[in-house]
XYZ file of C-alpha atoms in Angstrom:
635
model
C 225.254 46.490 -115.288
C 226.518 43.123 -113.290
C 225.019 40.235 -115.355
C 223.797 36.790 -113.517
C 225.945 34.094 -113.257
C 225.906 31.237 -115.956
C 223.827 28.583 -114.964
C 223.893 25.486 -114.186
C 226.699 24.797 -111.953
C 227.344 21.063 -110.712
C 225.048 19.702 -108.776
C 225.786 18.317 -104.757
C 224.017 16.285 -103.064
C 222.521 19.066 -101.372
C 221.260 20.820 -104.276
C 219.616 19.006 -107.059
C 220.466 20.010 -110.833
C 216.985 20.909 -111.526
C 216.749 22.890 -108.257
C 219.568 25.210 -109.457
C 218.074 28.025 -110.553
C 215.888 28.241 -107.679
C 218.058 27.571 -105.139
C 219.689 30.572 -103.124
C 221.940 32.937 -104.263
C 223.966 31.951 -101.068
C 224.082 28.238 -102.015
C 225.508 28.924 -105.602
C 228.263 31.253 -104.772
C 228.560 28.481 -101.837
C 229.344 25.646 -103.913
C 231.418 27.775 -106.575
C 233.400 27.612 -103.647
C 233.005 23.931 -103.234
C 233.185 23.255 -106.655
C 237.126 25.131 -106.764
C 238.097 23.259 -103.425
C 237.147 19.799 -105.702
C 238.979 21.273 -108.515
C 242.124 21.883 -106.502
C 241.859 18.767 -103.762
C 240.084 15.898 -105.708
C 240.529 13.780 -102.664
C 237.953 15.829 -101.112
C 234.171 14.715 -102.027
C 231.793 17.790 -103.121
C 229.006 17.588 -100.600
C 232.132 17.806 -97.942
C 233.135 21.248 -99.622
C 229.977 22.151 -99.634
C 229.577 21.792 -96.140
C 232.826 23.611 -95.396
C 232.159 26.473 -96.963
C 231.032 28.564 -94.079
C 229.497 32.671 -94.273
C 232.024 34.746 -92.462
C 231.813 37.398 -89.997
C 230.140 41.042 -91.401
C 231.180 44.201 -90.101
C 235.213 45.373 -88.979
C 236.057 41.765 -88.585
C 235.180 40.610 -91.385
C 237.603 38.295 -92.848
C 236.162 37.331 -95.984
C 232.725 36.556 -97.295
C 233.295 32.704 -97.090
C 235.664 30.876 -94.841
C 237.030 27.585 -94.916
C 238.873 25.662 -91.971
C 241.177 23.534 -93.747
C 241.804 21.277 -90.899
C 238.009 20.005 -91.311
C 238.948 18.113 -94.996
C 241.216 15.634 -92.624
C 244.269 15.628 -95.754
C 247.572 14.093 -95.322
C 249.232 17.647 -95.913
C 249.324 19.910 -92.987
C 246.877 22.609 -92.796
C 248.489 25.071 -94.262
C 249.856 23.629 -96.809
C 246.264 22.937 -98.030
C 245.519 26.844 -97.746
C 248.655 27.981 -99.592
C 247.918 25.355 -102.248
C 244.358 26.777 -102.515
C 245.718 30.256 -103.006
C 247.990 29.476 -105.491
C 245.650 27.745 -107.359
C 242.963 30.193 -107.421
C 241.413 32.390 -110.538
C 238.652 34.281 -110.564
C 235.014 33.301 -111.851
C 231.738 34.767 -112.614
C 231.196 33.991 -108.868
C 234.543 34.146 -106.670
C 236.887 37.468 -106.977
C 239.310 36.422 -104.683
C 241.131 34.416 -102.116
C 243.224 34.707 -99.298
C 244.843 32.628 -96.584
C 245.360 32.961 -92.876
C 247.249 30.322 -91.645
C 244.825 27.024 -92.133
C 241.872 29.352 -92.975
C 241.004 30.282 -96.620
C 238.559 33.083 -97.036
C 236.489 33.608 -100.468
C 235.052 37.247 -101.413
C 232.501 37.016 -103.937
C 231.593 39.182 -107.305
C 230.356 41.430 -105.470
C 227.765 43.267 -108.014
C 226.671 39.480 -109.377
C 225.995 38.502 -105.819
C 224.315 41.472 -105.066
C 222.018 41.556 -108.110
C 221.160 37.737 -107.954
C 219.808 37.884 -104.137
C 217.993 40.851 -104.708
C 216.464 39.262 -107.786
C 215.496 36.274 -106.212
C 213.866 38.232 -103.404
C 212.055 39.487 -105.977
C 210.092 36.851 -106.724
C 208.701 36.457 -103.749
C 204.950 36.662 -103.573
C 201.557 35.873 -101.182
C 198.929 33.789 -101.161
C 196.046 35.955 -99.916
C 192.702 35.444 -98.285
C 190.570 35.823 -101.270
C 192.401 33.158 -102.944
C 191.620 29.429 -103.271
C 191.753 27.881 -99.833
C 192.689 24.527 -100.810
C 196.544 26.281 -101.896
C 196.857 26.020 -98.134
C 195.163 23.400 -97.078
C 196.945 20.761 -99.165
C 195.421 17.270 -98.059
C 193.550 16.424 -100.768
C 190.694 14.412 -98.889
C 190.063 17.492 -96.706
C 186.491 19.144 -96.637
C 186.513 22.074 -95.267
C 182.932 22.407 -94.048
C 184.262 19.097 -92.100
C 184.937 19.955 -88.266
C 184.135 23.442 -88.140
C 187.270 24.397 -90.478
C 187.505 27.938 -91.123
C 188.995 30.243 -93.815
C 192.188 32.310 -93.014
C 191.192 35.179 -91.612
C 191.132 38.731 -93.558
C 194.643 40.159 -93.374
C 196.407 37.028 -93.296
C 199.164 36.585 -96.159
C 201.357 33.672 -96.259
C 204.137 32.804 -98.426
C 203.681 30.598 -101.465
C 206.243 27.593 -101.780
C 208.151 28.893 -104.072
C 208.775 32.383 -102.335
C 212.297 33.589 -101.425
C 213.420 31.890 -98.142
C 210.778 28.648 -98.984
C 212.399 25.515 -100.092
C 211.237 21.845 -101.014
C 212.678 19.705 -98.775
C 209.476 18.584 -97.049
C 207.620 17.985 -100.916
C 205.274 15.336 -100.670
C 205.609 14.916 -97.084
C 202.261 15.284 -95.106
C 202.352 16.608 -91.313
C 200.143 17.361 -88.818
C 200.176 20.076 -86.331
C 198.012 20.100 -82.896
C 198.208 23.199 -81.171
C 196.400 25.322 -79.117
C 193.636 23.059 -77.808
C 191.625 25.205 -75.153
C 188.798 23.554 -72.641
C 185.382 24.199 -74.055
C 183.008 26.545 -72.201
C 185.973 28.462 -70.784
C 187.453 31.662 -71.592
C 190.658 31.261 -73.976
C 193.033 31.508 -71.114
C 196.482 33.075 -71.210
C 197.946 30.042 -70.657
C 196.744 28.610 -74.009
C 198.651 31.666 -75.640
C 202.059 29.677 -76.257
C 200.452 26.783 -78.013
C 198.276 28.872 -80.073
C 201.070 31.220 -81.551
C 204.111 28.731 -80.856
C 201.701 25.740 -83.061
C 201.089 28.234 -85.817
C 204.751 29.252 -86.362
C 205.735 25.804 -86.917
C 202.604 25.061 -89.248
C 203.727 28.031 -91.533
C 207.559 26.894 -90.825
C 206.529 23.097 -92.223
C 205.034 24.920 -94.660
C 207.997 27.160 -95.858
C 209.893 24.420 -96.114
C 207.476 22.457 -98.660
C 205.583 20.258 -96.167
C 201.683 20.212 -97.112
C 200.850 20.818 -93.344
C 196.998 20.282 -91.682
C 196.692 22.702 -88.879
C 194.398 20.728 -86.388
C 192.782 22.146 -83.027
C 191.937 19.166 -81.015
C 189.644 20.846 -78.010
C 189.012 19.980 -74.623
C 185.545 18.692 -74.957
C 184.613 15.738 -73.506
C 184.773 14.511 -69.533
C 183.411 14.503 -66.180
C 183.869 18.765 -66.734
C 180.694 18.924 -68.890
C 178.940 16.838 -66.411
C 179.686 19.648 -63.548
C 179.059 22.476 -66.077
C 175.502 20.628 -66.948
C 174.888 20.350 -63.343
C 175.896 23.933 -62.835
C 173.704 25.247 -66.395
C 170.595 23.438 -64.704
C 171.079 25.138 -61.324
C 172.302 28.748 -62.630
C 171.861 28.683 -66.266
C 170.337 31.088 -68.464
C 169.103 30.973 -71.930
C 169.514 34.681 -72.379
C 173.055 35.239 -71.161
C 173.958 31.904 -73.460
C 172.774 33.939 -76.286
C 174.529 37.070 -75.187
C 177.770 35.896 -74.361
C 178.018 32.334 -74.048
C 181.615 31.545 -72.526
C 181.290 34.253 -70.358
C 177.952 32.933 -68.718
C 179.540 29.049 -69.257
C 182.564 29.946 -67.034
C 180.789 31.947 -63.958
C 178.286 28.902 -64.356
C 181.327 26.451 -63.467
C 183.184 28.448 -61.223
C 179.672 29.061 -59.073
C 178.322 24.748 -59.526
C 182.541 24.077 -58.735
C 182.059 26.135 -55.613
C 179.230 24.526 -54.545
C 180.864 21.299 -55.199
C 182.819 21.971 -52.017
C 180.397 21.184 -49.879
C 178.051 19.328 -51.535
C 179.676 15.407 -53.100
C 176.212 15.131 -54.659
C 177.405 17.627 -57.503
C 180.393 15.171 -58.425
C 178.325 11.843 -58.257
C 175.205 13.767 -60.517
C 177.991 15.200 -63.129
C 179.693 11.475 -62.919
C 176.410 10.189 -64.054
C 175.725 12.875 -66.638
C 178.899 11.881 -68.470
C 178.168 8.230 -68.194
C 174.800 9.547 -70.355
C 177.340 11.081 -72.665
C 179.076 8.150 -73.299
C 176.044 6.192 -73.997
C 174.841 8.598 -76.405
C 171.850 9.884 -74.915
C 169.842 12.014 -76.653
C 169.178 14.940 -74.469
C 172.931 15.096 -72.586
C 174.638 15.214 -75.700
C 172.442 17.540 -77.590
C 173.320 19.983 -74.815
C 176.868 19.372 -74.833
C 176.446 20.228 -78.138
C 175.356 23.404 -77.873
C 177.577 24.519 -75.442
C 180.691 23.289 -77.742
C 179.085 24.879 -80.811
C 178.549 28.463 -79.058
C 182.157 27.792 -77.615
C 183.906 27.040 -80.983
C 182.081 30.417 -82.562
C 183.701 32.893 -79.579
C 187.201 30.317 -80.102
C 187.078 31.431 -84.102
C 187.140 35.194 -83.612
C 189.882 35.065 -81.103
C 191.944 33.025 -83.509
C 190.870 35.856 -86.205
C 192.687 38.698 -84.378
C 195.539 36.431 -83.717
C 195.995 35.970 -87.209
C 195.952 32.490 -86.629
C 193.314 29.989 -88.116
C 192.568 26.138 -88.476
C 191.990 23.304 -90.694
C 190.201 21.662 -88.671
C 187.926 21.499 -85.545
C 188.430 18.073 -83.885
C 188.386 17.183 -80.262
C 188.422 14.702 -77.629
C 184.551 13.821 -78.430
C 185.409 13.437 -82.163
C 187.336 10.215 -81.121
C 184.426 7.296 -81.859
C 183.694 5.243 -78.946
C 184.150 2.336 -81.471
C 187.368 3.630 -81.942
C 188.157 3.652 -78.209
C 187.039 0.262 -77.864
C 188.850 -0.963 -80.817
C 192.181 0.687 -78.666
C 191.141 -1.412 -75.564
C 191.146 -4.153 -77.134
C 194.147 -3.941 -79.160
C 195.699 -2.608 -75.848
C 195.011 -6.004 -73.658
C 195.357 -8.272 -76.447
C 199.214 -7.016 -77.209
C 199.280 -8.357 -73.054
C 201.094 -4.611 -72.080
C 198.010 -4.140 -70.279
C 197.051 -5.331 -66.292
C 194.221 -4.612 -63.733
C 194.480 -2.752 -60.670
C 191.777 -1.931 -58.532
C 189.039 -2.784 -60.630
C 191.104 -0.361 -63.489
C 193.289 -1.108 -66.138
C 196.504 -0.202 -66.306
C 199.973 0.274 -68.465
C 203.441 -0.468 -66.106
C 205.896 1.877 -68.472
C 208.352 1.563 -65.415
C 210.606 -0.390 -66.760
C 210.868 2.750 -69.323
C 211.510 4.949 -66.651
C 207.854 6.171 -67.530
C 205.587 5.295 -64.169
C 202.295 3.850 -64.556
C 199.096 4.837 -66.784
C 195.661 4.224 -66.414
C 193.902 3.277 -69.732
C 190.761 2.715 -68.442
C 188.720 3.730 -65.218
C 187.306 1.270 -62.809
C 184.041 2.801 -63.858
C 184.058 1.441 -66.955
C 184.554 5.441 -68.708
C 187.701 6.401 -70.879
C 190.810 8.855 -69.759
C 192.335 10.767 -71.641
C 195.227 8.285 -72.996
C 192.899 6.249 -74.314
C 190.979 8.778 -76.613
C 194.432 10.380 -77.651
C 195.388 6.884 -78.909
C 192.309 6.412 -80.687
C 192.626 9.466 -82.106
C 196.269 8.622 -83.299
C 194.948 5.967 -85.155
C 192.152 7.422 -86.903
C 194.150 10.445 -87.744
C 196.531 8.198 -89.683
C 193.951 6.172 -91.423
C 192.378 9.441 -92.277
C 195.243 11.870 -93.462
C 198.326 9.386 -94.122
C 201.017 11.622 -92.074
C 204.311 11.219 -92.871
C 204.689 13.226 -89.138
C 202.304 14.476 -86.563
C 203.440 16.965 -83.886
C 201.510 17.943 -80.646
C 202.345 20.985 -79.388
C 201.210 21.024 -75.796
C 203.284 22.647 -72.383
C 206.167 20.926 -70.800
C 204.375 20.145 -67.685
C 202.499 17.270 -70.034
C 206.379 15.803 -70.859
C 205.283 12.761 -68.871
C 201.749 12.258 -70.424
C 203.154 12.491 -73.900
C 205.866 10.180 -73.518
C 203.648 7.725 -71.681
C 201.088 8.158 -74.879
C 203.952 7.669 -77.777
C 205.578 4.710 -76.094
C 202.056 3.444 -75.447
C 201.513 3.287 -79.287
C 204.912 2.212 -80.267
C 204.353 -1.013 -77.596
C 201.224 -1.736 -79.601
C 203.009 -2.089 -83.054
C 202.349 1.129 -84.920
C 204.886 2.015 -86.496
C 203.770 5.697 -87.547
C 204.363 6.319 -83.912
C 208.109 6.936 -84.078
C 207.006 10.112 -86.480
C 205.021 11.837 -83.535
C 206.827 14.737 -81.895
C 206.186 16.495 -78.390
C 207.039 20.033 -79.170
C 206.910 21.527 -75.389
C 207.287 24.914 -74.092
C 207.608 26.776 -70.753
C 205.130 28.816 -69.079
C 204.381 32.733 -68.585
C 204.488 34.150 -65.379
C 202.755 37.196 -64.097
C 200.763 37.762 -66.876
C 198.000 40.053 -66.338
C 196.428 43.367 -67.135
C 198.386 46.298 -65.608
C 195.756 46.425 -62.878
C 196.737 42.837 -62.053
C 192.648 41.497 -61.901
C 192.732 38.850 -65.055
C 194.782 36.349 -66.945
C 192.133 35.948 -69.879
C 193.908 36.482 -73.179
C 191.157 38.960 -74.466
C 191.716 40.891 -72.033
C 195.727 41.347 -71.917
C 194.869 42.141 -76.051
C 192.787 44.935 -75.019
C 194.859 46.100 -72.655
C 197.879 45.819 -75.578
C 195.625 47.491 -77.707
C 195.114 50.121 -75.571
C 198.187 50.869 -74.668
C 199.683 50.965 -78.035
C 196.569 53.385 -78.982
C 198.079 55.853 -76.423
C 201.244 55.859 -77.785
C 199.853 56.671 -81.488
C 197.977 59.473 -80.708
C 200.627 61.583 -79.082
C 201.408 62.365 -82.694
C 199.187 64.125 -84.561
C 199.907 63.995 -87.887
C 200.860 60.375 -87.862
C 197.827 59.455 -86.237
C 196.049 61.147 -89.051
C 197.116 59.866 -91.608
C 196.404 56.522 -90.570
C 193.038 54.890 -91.991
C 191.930 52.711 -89.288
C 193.686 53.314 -86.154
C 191.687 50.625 -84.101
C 193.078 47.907 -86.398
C 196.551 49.339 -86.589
C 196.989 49.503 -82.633
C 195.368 45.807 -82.154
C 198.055 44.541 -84.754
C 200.345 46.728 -82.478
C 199.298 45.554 -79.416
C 199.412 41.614 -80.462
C 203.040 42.041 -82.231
C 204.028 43.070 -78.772
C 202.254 40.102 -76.894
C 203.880 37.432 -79.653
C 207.311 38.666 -79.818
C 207.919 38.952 -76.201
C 207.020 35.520 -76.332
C 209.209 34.549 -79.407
C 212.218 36.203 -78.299
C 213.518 33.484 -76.126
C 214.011 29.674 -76.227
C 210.534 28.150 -76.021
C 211.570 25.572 -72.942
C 212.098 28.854 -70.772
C 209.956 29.975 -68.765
C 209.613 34.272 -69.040
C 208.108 36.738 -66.988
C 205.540 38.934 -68.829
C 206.855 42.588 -68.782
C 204.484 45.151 -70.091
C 207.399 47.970 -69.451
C 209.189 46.101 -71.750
C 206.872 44.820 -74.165
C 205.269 48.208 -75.495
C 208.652 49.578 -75.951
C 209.226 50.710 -79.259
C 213.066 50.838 -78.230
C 215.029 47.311 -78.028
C 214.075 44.590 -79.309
C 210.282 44.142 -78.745
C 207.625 43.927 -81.052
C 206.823 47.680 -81.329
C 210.439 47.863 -83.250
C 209.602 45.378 -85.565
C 207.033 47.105 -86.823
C 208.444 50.344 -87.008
C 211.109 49.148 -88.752
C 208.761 47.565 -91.393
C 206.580 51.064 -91.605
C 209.775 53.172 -91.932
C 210.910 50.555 -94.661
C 207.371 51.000 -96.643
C 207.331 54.308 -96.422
C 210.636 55.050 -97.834
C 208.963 53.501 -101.498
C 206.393 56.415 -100.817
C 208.635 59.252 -99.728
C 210.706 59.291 -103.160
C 208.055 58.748 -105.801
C 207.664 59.749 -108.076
C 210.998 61.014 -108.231
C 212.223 57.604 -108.065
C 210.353 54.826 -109.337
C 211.392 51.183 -109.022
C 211.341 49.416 -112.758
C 209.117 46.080 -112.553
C 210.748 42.903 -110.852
C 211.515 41.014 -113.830
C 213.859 43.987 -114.777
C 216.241 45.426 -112.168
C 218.658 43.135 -112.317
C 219.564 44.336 -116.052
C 218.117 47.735 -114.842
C 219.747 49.023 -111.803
C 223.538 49.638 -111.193
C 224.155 47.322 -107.883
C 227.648 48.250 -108.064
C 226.181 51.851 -106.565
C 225.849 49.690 -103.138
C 229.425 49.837 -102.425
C 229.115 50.809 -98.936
C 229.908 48.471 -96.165
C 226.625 49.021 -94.783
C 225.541 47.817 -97.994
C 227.030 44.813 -98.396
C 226.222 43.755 -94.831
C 222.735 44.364 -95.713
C 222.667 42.202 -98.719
C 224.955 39.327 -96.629
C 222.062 38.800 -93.853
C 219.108 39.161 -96.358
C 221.199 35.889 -98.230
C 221.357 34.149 -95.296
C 217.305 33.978 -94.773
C 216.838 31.283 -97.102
C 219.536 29.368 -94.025
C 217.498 30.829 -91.637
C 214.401 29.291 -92.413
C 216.282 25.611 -92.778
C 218.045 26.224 -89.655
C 214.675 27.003 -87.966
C 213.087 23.455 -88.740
C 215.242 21.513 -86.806
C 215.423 23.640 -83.890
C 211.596 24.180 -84.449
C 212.439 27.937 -82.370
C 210.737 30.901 -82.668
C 213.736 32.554 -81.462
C 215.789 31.433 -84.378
C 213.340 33.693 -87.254
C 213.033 36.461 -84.321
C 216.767 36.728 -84.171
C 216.935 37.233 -87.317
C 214.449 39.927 -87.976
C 216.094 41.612 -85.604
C 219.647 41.546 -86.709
C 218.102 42.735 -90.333
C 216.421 45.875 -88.238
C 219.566 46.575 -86.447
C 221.799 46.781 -89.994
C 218.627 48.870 -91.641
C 218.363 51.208 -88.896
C 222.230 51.961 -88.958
C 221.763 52.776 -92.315
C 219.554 55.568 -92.839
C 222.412 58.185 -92.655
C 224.657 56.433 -94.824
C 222.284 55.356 -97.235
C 220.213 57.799 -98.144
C 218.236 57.850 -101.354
C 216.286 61.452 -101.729
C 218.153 63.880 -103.485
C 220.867 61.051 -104.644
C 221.813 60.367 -108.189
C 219.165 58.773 -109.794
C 221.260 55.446 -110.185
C 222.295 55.475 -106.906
C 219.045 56.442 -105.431
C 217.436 53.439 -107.349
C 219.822 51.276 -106.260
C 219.473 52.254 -102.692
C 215.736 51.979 -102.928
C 215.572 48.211 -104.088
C 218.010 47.351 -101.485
C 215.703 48.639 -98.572
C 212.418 47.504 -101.257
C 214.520 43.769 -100.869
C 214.473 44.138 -96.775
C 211.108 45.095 -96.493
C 210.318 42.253 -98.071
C 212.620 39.744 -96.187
C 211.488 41.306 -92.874
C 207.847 41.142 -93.867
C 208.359 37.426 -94.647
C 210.227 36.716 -91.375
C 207.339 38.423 -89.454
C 204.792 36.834 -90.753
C 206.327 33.074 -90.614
C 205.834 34.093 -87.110
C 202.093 34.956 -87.455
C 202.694 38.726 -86.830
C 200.790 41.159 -90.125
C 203.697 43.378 -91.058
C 202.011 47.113 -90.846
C 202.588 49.399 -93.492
C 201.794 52.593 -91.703
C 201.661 53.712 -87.743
């Protein structure tokens, strides 16, 4: 059997010595690499090597396993020179078996059966936190209550990586950040359009989070303004006590569409709901106890939306949460750091000068906008949670507001403000139900769901043998919804395709999932003729040097590189990045089922064969659910 590497190697700058046995299998053999190219070429500093060492191409142009570009180390001696010298000098190690040259270009292969047996050992270790489990191992700010704000508990089904799980690393340990996302109006349906905060927010909460950040995922609602002075208006005119019981957004929204109608003709409505939110913002006792209950029976239809989205919250805050105090205290900080001037009986910000227009702070009516609360907010967020980085995640069409509200705060001397981040996005067209009639997200899932339903029960026996096929089409259905989303750059605007989203060919959602079923099943197929030793034990176990077929090794390459993935995804902060990548892994898995077949194999070979495809199950069911999706097991 291969043995493991000795441990520890030097440590870079990169990699910290007591890091080294968690860190990567990739980032070892990496600097191995590194740690030669020092050996041979002193004038070149480790973390430099390090950085040089790139993964090289997999398939028929494949060059080597690592390649170096010689020109990049800037050395007196020509190029080539530096390759040949690297050649000559090289011997093999528990980690490098060879080295070649191609003009200024060194490529590395590795020992093949240690990599192989230290990546799929590492994957190994990778386990869930799940729902039953104490809450506060997610939530990690420690003066967080979470009967505060409405929080709620993940919902069932949801699994998320621990820390320490292959593909997680610590370079965001210690670090606390908070995430705004979603953020729909209160008293309306959750719209389509609030889709690509929702799922786009909660892939970069669980992406902070894989990469050792103790994240707060925050949903600050639309709950306060003139709005809920029209929808009172409205409720008093064509409200009903029965339908609020019965369905309570529902009735909300044909409530304000019907008083907004009438608004039309009638200024009366607009002066009356100006004057109800006045009462608001005085505190009166019988306007807010029924904004109240409309934002309480709002937040409990919100939560089960969230549910089937596999998404959930930390906490429940919102525009009204922001203390009039609080907004007074901003006023006055505002005109006393003299950034602030009247106009009109209003006051005003001039960000010209930053190329940012003008901003009202404060109507001539006396009432607060919407810059003022957010600032507020800012501030009481820090005093609150301490962030070390707060990022909104709102569309691009608010690129103006958000930049007006961060210089805002940097102009009046905070300096947390340069750690706030606009994370913007573009916007869905056409998307509808097939029929075209609505653009209310419930309604596109059913329509998912439906859809995907269809396709399952055109075979029998699969359809059969699944336990709850309601659940399993949903999850479907919503994989199809995200990923279409996910599978582009977040600033683009995409056109909603349900030909192409409900495809289970390409890649869409559908695939994903099929790939991740076909993976799980292949565990059941061959027992109990072969039967995977415990984790702790296959490295010394099972004979990797049985996975000598390219397809192999190609496998193994990509399911190293996730751990580079998931780094490479926090900077871009794209959902593309992970989706990319699950993809590529499906791609290389489903090219492999003729070559690498494991019933009726040698029993070492078939166990090797199995942990491989055990290993990408694993990886792919981590990449999917960084992304929010609930990797299915069975369709």
């Amino acid at each position: 059997m291969a043995s493991l590497p000795p441990f520890p190697l030097p440590s870079t700058p990169s990699i910290p010595a007591e890091h080294l046995e968690s860190t990567p299998a990739l980032d070892l053999f990496k600097l191995a690499a590194a740690q030669f190219i020092v050996d041979t070429l002193p004038e070149v500093a480790l973390d430099k090597a390090f950085e040089g060492v790139e993964s090289g191409k997999t398939g028929k142009n494949a060059l080597g396993d690592f390649v170096v570009a010689c020109p990049r180390f800037r050395l007196k001696a020509k190029p080539n020179e530096v390759a040949d010298k690297l050649v000559a000098a090289f011997k093999p190690t528990p980690y490098l078996a060879s080295i070649s040259a191609a003009g200024a270009f060194v490529s590395f292969n590795l020992q093949t059966e240690a990599f192989f047996a230290l990546v799929l050992s590492q994957i190994n270790t990778q386990t869930y936190l799940t729902p039953d489990e104490d809450h506060s191992a997610i939530s990690h700010f420690a003066n967080l209550s979470l009967s505060d704000s409405g929080a709620d508990k993940p919902p069932a089904g949801l699994k998320l990586l621990k820390k320490n799980g292959y593909g997680t690393n610590k370079s965001g340990k210690g670090k606390n950040v908070i995430v705004e996302f979603s953020s729909p109006n209160i008293a309306k349906p959750f719209h389509a359009g609030h889709l690509r905060s929702t799922i786009i927010g909660a892939f970069i909460a669980n992406l902070h989070e894989a990469n050792g950040y103790d994240v707060l995922r925050m949903n600050y609602l639309g709950d306060w303004g003139k709005q809920f002075g029209i929808l009172a208006v409205g409720f008093e005119r064509y409200g009903s006590e029965e339908e609020l019981a019965r369905d309570a957004i529902t009735h909300l929204y044909d409530v304000y569409v019907k008083i907004n109608r009438d608004g039309e003709s009638d200024p009366s409505i607009h002066d009356r709901a100006r004057e109800f939110f006045v009462k608001m913002e005085a505190g009166d006792e019988a306007a807010v106890g029924l904004w109240k209950k409309f934002r309480d029976l709002s937040i409990v239809k919100y939560k089960d939306t969230y549910a089937r989205l596999n998404i959930f919250f930390d906490v429940y805050s919102g525009e009204s949460q922001v203390s009039q105090a609080s907004c007074a205290s901003a006023l006055e900080q505002l005109q006393g750091s003299g950034i602030v001037e009247e106009s009109n009986g209003a006051l005003i910000v001039d960000l010209t000068k930053y190329k940012l227009e003008k901003t009202v702070v404060r109507k001539k009516d006396g009432t607060s906008v919407y810059i003022t609360r957010d600032i507020a907010g800012a501030a009481e967020r820090f005093d609150k949670y301490h962030f070390d980085k707060m990022i909104y995640v709102v569309a691009s069409q608010q690129d103006l507001h958000l930049a007006q509200f961060f210089k805002v705060l940097d102009l009046m001397g905070y300096p947390w403000a340069k750690t706030l981040q606009h994370v913007n996005f573009g916007m869905v067209q056409g998307m509808s139900t097939r029929k075209g009639t609505a653009v209310f997200l419930e309604d596109i899932l059913n329509e998912s769901k439906g859809v995907m339903h269809d396709v399952m029960r055109k075979n029998e026996a699969k359809y059969a043998a699944i336990d709850d096929p309601e659940f399993t089409s949903d999850k479907l259905g919503i994989t199809a919804v995200k990923v279409q989303d996910f599978a582009g750059k977040r600033i683009n605007n995409y056109e909603f395709k349900w030909e192409r989203m409900t495809s289970f060919e390409g890649d869409t959602g559908p695939y994903l999932q099929y790939a991740h079923v076909r993976l799980s099943s292949v565990e059941r197929k061959n027992a109990p003729e072969v039967v995977l030793p415990p984790p702790a034990e296959r490295a010394t176990a099972i004979n990797v040097a049985h996975l000598s077929e390219p397809k192999a090794r190609e496998i193994v390459l990509l399911l190293s590189s996730y751990p580079d993935v998931v780094r490479a995804a926090l900077k871009s902060l794209e959902p593309a990045t992970i989706c990319t990548f699950a993809f590529r892994l499906c791609h290389a898995i489903s090219s492999a089922w003729e070559t690498l077949i494991v019933r009726g194999q040698p029993q070492e070979v078939a166990l090797a064969r199995l942990w491989l495809y055990v290993s990408a199950k694993d990886v792919l069911g981590s990449a999917m659910r960084l992304l929010t999706l609930e990797p299915l097991d069975r369709m």
